mmCIF file with all atom_site columns, C-alpha atoms and ligand atoms in Angstrom:
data_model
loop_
_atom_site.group_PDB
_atom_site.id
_atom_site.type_symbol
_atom_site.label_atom_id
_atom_site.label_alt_id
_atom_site.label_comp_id
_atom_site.label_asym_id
_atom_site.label_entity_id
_atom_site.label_seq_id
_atom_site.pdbx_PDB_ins_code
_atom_site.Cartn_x
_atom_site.Cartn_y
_atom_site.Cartn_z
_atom_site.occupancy
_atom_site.B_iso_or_equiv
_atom_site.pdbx_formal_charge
_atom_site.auth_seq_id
_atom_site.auth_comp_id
_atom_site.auth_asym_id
_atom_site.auth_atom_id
_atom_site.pdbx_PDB_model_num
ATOM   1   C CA  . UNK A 1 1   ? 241.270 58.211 108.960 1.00 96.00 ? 1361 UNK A CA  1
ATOM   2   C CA  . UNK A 1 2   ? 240.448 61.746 110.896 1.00 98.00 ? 1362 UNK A CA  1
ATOM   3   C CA  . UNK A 1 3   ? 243.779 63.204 111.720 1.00 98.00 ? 1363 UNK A CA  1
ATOM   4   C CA  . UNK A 1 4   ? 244.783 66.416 113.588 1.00 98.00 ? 1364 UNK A CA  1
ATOM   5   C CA  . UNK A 1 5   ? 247.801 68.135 112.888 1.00 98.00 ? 1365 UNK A CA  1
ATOM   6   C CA  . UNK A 1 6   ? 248.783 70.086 115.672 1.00 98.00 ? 1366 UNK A CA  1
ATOM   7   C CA  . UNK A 1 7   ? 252.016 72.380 115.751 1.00 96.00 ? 1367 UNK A CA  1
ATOM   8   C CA  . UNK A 1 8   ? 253.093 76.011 115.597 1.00 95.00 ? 1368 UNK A CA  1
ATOM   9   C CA  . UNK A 1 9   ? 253.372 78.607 112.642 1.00 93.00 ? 1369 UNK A CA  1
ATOM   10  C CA  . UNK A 1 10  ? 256.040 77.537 110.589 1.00 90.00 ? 1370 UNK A CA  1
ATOM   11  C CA  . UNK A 1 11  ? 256.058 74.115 111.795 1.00 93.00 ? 1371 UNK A CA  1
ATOM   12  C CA  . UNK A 1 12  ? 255.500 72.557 108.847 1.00 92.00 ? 1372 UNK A CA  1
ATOM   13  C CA  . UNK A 1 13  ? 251.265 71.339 109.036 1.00 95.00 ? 1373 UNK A CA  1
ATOM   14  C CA  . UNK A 1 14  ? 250.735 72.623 105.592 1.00 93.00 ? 1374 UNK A CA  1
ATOM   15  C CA  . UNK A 1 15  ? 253.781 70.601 103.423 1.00 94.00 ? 1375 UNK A CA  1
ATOM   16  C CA  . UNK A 1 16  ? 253.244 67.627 105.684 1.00 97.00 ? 1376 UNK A CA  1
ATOM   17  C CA  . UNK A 1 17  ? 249.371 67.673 104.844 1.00 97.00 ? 1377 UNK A CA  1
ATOM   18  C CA  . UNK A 1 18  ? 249.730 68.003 101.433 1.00 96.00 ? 1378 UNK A CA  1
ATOM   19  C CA  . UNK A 1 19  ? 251.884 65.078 101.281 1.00 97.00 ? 1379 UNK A CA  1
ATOM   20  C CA  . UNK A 1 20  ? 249.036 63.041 103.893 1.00 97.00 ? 1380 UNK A CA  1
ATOM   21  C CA  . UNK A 1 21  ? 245.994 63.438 101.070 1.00 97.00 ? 1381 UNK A CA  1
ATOM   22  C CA  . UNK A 1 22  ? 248.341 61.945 98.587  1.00 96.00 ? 1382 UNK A CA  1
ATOM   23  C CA  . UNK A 1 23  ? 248.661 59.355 100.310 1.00 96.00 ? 1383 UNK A CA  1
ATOM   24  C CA  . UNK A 1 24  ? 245.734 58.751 102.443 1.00 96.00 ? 1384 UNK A CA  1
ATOM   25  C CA  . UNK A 1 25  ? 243.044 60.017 99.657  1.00 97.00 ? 1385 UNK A CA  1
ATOM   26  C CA  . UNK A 1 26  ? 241.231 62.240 102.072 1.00 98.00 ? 1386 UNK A CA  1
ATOM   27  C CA  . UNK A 1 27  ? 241.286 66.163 102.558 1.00 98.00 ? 1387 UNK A CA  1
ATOM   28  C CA  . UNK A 1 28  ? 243.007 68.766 103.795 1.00 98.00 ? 1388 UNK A CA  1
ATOM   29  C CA  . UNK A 1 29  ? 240.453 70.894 106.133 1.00 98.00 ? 1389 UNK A CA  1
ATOM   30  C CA  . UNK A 1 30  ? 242.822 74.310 106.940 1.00 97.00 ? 1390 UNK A CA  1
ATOM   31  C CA  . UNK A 1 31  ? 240.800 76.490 108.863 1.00 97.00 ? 1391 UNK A CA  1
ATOM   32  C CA  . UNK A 1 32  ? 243.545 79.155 108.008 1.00 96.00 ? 1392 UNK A CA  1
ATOM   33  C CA  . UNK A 1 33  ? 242.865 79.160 104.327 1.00 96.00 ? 1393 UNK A CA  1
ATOM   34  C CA  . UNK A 1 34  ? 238.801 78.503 104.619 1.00 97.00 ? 1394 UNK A CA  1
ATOM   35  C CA  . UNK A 1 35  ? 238.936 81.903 106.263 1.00 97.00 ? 1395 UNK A CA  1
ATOM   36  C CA  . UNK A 1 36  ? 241.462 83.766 104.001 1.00 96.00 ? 1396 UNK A CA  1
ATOM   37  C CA  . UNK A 1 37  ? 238.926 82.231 101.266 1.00 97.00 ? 1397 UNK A CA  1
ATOM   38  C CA  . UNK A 1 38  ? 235.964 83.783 103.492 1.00 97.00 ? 1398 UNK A CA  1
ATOM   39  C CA  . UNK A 1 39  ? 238.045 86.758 103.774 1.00 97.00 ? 1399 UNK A CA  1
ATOM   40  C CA  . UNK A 1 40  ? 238.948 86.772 100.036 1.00 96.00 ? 1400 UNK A CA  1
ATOM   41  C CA  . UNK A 1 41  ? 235.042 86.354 98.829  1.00 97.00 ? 1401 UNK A CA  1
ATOM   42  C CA  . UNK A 1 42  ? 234.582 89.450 101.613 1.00 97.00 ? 1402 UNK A CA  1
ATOM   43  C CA  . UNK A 1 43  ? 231.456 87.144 103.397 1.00 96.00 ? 1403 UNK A CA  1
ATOM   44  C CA  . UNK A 1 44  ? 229.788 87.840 106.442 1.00 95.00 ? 1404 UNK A CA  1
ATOM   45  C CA  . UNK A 1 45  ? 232.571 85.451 108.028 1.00 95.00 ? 1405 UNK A CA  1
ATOM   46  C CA  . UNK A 1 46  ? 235.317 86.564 106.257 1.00 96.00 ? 1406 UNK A CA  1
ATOM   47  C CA  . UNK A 1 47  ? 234.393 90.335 107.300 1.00 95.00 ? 1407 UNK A CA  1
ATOM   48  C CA  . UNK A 1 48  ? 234.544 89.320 110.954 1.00 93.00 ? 1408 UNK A CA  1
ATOM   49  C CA  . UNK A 1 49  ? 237.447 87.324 110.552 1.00 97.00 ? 1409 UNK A CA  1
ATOM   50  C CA  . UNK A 1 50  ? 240.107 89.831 108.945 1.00 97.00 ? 1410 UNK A CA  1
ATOM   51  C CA  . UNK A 1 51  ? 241.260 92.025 111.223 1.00 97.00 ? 1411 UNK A CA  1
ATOM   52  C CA  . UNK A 1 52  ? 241.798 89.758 114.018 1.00 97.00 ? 1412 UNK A CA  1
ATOM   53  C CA  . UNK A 1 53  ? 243.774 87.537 111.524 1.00 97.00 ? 1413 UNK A CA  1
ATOM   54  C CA  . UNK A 1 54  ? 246.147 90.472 109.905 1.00 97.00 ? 1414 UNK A CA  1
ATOM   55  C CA  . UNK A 1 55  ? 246.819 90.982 113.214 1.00 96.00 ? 1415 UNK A CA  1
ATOM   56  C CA  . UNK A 1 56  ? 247.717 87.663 114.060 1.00 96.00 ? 1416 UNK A CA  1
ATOM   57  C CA  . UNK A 1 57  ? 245.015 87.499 116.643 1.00 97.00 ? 1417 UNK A CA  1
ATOM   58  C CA  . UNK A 1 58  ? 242.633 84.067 116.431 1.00 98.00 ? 1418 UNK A CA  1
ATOM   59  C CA  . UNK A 1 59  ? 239.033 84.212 115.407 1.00 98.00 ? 1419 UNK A CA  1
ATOM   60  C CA  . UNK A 1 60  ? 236.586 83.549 117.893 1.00 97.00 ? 1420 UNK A CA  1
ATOM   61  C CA  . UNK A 1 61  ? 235.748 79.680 118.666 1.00 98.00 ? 1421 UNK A CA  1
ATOM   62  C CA  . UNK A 1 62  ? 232.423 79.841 117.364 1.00 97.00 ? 1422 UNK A CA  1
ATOM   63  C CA  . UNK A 1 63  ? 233.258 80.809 114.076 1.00 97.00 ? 1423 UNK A CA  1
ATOM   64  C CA  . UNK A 1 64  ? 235.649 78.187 113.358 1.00 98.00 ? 1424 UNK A CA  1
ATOM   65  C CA  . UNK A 1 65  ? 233.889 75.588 114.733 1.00 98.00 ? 1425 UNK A CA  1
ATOM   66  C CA  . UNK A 1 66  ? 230.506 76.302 112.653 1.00 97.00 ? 1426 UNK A CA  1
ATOM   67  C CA  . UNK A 1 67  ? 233.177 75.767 109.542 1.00 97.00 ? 1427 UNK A CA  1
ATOM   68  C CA  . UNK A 1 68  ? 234.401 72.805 110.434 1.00 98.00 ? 1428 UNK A CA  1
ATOM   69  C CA  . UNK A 1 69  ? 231.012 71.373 111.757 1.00 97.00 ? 1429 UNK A CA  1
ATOM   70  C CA  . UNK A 1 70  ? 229.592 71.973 108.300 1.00 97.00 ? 1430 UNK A CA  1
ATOM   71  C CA  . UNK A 1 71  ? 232.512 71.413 106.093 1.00 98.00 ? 1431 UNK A CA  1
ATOM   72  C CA  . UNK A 1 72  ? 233.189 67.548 107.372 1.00 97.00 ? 1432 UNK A CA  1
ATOM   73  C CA  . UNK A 1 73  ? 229.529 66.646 106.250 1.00 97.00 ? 1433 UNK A CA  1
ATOM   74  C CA  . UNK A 1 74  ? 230.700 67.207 102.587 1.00 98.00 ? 1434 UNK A CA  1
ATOM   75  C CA  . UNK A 1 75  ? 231.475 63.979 101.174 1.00 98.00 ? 1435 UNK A CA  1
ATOM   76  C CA  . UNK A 1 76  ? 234.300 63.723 100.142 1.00 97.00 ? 1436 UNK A CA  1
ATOM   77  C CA  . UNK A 1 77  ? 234.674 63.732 104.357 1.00 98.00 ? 1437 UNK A CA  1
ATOM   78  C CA  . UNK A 1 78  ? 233.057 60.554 104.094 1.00 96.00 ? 1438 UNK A CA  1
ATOM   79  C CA  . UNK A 1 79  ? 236.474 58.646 104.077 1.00 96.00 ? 1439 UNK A CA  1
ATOM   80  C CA  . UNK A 1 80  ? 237.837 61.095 107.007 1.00 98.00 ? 1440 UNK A CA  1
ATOM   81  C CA  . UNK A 1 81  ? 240.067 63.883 107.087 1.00 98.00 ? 1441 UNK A CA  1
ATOM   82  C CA  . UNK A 1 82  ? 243.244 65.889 108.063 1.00 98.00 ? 1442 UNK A CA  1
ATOM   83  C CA  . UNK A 1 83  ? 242.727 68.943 110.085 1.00 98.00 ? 1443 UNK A CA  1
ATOM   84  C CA  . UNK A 1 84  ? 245.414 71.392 109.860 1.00 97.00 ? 1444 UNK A CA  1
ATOM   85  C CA  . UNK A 1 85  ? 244.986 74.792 112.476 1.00 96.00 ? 1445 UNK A CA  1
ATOM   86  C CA  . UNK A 1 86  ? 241.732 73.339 114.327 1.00 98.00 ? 1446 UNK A CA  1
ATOM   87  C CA  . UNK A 1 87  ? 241.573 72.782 117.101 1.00 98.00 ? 1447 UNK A CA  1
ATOM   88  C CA  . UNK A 1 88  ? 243.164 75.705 118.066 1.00 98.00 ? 1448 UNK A CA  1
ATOM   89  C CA  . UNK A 1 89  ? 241.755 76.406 121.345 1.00 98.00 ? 1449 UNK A CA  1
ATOM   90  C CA  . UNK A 1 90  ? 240.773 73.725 124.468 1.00 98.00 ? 1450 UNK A CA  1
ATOM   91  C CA  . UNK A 1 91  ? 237.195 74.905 123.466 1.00 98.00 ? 1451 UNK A CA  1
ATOM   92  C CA  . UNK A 1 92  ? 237.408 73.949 119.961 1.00 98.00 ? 1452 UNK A CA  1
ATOM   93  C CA  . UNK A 1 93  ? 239.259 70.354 120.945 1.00 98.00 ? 1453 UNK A CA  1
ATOM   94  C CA  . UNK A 1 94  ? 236.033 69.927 123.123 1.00 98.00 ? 1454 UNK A CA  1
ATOM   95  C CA  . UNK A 1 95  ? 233.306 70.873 120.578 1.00 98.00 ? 1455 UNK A CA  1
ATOM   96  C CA  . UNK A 1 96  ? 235.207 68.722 117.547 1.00 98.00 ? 1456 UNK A CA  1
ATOM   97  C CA  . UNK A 1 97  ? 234.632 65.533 119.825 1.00 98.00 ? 1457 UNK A CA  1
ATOM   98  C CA  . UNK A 1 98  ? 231.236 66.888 120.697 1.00 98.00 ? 1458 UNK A CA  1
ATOM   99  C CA  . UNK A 1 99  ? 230.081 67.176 117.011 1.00 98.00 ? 1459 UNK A CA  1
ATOM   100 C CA  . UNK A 1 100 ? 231.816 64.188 115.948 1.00 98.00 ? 1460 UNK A CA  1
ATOM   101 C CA  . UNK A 1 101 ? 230.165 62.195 118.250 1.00 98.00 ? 1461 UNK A CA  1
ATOM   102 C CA  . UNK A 1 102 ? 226.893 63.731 116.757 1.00 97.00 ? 1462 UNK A CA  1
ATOM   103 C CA  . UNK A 1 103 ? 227.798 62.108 113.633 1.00 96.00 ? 1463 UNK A CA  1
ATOM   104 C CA  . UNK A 1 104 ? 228.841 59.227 115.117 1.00 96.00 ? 1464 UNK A CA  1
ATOM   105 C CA  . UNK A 1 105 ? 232.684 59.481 114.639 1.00 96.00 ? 1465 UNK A CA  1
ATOM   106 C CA  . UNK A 1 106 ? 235.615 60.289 116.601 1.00 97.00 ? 1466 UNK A CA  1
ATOM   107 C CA  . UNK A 1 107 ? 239.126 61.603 115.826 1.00 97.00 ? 1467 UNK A CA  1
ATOM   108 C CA  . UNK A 1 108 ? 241.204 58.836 114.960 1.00 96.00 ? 1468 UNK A CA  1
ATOM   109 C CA  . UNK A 1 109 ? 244.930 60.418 115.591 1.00 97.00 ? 1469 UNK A CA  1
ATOM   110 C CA  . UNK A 1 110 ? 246.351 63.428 116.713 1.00 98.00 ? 1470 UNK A CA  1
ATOM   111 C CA  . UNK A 1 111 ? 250.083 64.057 115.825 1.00 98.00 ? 1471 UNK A CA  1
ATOM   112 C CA  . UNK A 1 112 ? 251.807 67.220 116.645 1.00 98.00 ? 1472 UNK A CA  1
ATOM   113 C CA  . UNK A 1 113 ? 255.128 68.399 114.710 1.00 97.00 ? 1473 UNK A CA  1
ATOM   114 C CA  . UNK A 1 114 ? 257.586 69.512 117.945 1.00 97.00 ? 1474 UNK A CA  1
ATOM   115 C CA  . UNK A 1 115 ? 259.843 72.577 116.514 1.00 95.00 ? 1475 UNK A CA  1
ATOM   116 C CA  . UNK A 1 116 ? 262.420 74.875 118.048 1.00 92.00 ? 1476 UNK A CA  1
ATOM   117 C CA  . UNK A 1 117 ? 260.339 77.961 117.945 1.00 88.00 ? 1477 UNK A CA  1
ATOM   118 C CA  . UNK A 1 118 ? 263.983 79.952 117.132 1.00 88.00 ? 1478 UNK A CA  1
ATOM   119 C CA  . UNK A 1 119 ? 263.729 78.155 114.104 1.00 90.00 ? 1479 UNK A CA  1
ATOM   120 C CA  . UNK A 1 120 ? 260.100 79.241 113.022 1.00 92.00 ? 1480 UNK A CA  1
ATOM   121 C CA  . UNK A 1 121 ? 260.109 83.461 112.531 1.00 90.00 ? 1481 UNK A CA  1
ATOM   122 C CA  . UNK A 1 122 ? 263.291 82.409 110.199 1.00 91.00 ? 1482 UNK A CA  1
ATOM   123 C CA  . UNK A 1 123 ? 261.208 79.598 108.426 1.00 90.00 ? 1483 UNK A CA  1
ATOM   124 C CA  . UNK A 1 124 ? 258.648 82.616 108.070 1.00 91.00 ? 1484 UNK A CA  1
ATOM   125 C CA  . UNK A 1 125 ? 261.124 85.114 106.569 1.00 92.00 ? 1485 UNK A CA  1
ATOM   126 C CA  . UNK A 1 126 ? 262.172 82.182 103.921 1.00 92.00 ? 1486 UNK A CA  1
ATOM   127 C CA  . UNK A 1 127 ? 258.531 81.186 103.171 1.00 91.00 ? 1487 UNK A CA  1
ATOM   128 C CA  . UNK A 1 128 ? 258.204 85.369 102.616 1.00 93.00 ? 1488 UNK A CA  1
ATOM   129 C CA  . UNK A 1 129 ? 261.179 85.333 100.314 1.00 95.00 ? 1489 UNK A CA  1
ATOM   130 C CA  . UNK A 1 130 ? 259.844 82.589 98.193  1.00 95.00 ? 1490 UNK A CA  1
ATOM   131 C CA  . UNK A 1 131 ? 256.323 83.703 97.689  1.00 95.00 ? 1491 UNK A CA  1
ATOM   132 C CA  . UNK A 1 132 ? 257.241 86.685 96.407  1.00 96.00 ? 1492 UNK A CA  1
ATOM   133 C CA  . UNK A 1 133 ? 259.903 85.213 94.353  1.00 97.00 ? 1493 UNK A CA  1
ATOM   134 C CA  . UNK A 1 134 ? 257.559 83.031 92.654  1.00 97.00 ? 1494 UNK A CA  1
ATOM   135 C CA  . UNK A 1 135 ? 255.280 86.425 92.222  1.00 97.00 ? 1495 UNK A CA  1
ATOM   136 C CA  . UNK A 1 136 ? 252.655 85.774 94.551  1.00 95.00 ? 1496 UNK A CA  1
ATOM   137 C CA  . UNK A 1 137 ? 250.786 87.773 97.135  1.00 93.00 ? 1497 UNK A CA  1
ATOM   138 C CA  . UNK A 1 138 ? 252.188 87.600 101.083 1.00 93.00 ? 1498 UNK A CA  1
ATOM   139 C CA  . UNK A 1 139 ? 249.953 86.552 103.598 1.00 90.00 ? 1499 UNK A CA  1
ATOM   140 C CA  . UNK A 1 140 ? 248.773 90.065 105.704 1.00 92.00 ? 1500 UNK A CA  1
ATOM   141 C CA  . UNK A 1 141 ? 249.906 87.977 108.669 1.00 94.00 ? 1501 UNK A CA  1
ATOM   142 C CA  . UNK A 1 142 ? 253.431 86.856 107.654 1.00 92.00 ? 1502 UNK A CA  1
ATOM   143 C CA  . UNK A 1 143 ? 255.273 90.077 109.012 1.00 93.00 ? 1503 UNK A CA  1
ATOM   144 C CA  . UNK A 1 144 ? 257.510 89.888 111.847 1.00 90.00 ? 1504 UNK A CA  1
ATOM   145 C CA  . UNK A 1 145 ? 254.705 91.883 114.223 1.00 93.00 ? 1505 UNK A CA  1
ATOM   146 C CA  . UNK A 1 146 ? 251.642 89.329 113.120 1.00 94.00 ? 1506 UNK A CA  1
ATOM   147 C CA  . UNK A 1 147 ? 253.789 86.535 113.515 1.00 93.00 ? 1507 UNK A CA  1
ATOM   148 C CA  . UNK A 1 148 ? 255.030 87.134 117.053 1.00 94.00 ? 1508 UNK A CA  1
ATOM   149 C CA  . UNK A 1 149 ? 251.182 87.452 117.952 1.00 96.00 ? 1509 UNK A CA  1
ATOM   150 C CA  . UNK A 1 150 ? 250.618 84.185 116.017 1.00 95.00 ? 1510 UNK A CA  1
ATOM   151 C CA  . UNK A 1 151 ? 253.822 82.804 118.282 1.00 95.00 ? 1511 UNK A CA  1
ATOM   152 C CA  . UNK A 1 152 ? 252.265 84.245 121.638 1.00 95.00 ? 1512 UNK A CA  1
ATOM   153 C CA  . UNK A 1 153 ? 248.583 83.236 120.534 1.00 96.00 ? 1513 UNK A CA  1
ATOM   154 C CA  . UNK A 1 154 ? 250.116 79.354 119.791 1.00 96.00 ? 1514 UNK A CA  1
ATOM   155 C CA  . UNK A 1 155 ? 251.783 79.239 123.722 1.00 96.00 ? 1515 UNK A CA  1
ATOM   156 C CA  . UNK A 1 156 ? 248.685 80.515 125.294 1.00 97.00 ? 1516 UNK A CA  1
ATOM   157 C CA  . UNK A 1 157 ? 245.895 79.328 123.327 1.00 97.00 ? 1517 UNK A CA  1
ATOM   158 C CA  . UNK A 1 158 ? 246.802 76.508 121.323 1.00 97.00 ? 1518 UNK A CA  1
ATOM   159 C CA  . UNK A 1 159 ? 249.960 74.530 123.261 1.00 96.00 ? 1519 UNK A CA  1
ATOM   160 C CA  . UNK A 1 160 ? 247.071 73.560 125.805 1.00 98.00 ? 1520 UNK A CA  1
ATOM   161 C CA  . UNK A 1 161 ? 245.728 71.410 122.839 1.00 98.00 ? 1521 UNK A CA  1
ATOM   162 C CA  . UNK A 1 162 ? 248.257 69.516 123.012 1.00 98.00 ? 1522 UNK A CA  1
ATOM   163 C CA  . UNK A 1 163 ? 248.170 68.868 126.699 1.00 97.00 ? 1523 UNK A CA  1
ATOM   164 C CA  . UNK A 1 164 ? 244.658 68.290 126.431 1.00 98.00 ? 1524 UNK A CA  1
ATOM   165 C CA  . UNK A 1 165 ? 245.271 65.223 124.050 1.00 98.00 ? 1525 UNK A CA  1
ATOM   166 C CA  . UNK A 1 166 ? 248.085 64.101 125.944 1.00 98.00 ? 1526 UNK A CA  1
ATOM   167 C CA  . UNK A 1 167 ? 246.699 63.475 128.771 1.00 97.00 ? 1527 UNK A CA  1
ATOM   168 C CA  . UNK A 1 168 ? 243.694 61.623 126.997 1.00 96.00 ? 1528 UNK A CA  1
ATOM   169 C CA  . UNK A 1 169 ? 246.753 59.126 125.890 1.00 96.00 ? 1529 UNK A CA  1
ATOM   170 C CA  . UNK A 1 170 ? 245.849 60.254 122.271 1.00 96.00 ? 1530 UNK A CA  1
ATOM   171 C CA  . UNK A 1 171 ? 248.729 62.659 121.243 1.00 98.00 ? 1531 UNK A CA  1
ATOM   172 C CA  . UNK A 1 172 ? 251.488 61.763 118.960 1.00 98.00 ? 1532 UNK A CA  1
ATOM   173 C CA  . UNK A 1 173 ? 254.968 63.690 118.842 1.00 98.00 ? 1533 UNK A CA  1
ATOM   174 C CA  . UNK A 1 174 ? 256.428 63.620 115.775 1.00 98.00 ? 1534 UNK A CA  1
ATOM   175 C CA  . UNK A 1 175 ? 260.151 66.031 115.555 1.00 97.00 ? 1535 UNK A CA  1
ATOM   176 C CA  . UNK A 1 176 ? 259.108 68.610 112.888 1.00 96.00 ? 1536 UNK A CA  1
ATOM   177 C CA  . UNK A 1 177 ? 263.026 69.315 112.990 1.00 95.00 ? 1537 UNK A CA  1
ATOM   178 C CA  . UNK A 1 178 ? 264.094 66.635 110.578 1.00 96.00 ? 1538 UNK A CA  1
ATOM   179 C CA  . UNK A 1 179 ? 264.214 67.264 106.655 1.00 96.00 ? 1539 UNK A CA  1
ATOM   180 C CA  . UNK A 1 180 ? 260.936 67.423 105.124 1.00 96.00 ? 1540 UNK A CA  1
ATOM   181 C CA  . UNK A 1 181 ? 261.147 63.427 103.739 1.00 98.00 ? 1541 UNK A CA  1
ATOM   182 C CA  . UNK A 1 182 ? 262.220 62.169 107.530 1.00 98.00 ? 1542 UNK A CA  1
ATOM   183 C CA  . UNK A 1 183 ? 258.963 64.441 109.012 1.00 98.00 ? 1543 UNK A CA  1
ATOM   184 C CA  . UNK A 1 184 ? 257.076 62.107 106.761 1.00 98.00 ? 1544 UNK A CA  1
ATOM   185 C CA  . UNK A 1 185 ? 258.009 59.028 107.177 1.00 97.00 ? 1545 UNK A CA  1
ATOM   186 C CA  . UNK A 1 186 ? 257.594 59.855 111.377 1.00 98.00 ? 1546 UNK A CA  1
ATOM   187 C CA  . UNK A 1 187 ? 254.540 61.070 110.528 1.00 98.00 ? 1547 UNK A CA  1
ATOM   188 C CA  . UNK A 1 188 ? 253.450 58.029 108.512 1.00 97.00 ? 1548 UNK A CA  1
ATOM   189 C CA  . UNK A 1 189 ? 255.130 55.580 111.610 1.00 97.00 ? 1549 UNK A CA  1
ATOM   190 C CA  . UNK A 1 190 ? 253.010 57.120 114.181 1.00 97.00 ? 1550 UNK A CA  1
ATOM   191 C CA  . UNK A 1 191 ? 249.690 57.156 112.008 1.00 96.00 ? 1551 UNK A CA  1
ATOM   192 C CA  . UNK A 1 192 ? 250.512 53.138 111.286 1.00 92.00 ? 1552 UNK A CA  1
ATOM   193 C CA  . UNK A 1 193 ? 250.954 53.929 107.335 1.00 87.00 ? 1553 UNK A CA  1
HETATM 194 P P1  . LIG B 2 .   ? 249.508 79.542 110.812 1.00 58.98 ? 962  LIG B P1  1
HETATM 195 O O1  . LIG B 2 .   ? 249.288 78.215 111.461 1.00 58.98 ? 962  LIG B O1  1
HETATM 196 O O2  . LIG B 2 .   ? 250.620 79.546 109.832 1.00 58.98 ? 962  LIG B O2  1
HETATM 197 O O3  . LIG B 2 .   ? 249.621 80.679 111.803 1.00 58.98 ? 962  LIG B O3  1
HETATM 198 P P2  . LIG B 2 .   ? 246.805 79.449 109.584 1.00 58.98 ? 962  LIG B P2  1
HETATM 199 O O4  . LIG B 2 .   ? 246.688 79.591 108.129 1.00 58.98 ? 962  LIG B O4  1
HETATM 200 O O5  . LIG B 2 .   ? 246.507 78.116 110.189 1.00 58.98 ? 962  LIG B O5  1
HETATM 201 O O6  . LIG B 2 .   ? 248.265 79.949 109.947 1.00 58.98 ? 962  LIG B O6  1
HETATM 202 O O7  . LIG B 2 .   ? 245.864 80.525 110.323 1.00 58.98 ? 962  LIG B O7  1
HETATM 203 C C1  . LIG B 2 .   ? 245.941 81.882 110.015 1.00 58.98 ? 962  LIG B C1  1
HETATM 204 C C2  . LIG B 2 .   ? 245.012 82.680 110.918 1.00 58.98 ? 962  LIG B C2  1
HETATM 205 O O8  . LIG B 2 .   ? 243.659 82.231 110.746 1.00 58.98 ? 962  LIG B O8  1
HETATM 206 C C3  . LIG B 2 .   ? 245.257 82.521 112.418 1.00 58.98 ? 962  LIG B C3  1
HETATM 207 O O9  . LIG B 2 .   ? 246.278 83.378 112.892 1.00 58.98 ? 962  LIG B O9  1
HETATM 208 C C4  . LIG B 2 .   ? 243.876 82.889 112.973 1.00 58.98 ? 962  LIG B C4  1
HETATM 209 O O10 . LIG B 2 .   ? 243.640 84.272 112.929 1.00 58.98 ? 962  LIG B O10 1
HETATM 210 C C5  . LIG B 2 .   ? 242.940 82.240 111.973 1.00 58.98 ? 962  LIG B C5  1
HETATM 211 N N1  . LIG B 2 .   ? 242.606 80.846 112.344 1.00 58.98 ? 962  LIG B N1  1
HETATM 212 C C6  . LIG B 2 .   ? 242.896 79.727 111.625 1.00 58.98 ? 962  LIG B C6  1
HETATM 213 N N2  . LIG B 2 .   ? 242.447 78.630 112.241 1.00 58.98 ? 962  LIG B N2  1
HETATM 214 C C7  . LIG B 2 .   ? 241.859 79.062 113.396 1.00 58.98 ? 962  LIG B C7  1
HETATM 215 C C8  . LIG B 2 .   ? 241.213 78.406 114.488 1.00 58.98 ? 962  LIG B C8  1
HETATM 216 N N3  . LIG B 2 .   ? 241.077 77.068 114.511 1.00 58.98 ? 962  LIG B N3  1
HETATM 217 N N4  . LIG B 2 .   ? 240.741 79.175 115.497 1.00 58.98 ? 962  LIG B N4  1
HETATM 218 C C9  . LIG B 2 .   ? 240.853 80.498 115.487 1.00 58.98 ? 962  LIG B C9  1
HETATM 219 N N5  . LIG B 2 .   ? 241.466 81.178 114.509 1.00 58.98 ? 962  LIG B N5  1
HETATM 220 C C10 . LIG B 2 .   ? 241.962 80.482 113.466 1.00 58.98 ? 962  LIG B C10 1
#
């Protein structure tokens, strides 16, 4: 199964995906943390990359679509995949069917977690807390200035996505709302799992 995960910061992509490769045996493709890894192991990509991310900004299309591109050839791809922060952009939805199709595949579902963005810079604060509770480092981004970026960057950029697979009769809406068990079982329902 190739699945995208579409919703805003905070909506919940990452616990919900993590739960999906348990159960669907495939991987997690996060273009968020293959670029704090980039950004982490200070290559080429990674040195492009940083600032616009600290500040909440997205990296350009190109970029992310040249990791993707590559990264789904691996094989443990060969089974599919869940996509978690691509495609971000129109663009980006547009070149993943492109190079699928290259390779002869095609996404498979999209399902997008619906949130009450007053409920996501207070998810952020909490996720804040608890990483440095537990000792470990803060994401650059996960201050209340990168975060409203991230917020304004999701409505402008990245809420089109959405659209763009809706009106292709492809996009799932799944209320990211719920407790964390309820997301999953919707999430499951709508995939047919
Ligand atoms: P979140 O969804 O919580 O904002 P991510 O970990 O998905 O965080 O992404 C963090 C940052 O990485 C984004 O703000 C952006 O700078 C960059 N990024 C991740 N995925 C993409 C993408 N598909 N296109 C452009 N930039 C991206």
């Amino acid at each position: 199964m190739r699945l995208v995960l579409l919703g805003p910061p905070g909506a919940g992509k990452g616990t919900q995906s993590a739960r999906l490769v348990e159960k669907l045996a495939i991987p997690q493709l996060s273009t968020g943390d293959m670029l704090r890894a980039a950004v982490a192991a200070g290559s080429p990509i990674g040195l492009k990359a940083k600032a616009l991310m600290d500040a909440g900004q997205l990296v350009p299309d190109d970029v992310v679509i040249g990791i993707i591109d590559q990264r789904i050839d691996e094989p443990d791809c060969a089974n599919g995949f869940i996509l978690d922060g691509f495609p971000r952009t129109v663009a980006q939805a547009e070149a993943l069917s492109a190079l699928l199709a290259r390779k002869g595949q095609t996404v498979d579902a999209v399902v997008e977690l619906v949130v009450d963005e007053t409920a996501l810079v207070d998810r952020m604060r909490k996720r804040v807390a608890e990483t440095l509770a537990a000792g470990k480092p803060v994401r650059a981004d996960d201050n209340p200035e990168s975060f409203k970026t991230r917020l304004d960057a999701y409505r402008a950029q990245t809420a089109p996505v959405s659209e763009h697979y809706a009106q292709r009769g492809e996009l799932k809406q799944v209320d990211g709302m719920m407790a964390i068990d309820e997301v999953t079982t919707a999430i499951n329902r709508s995939i047919g799992h």
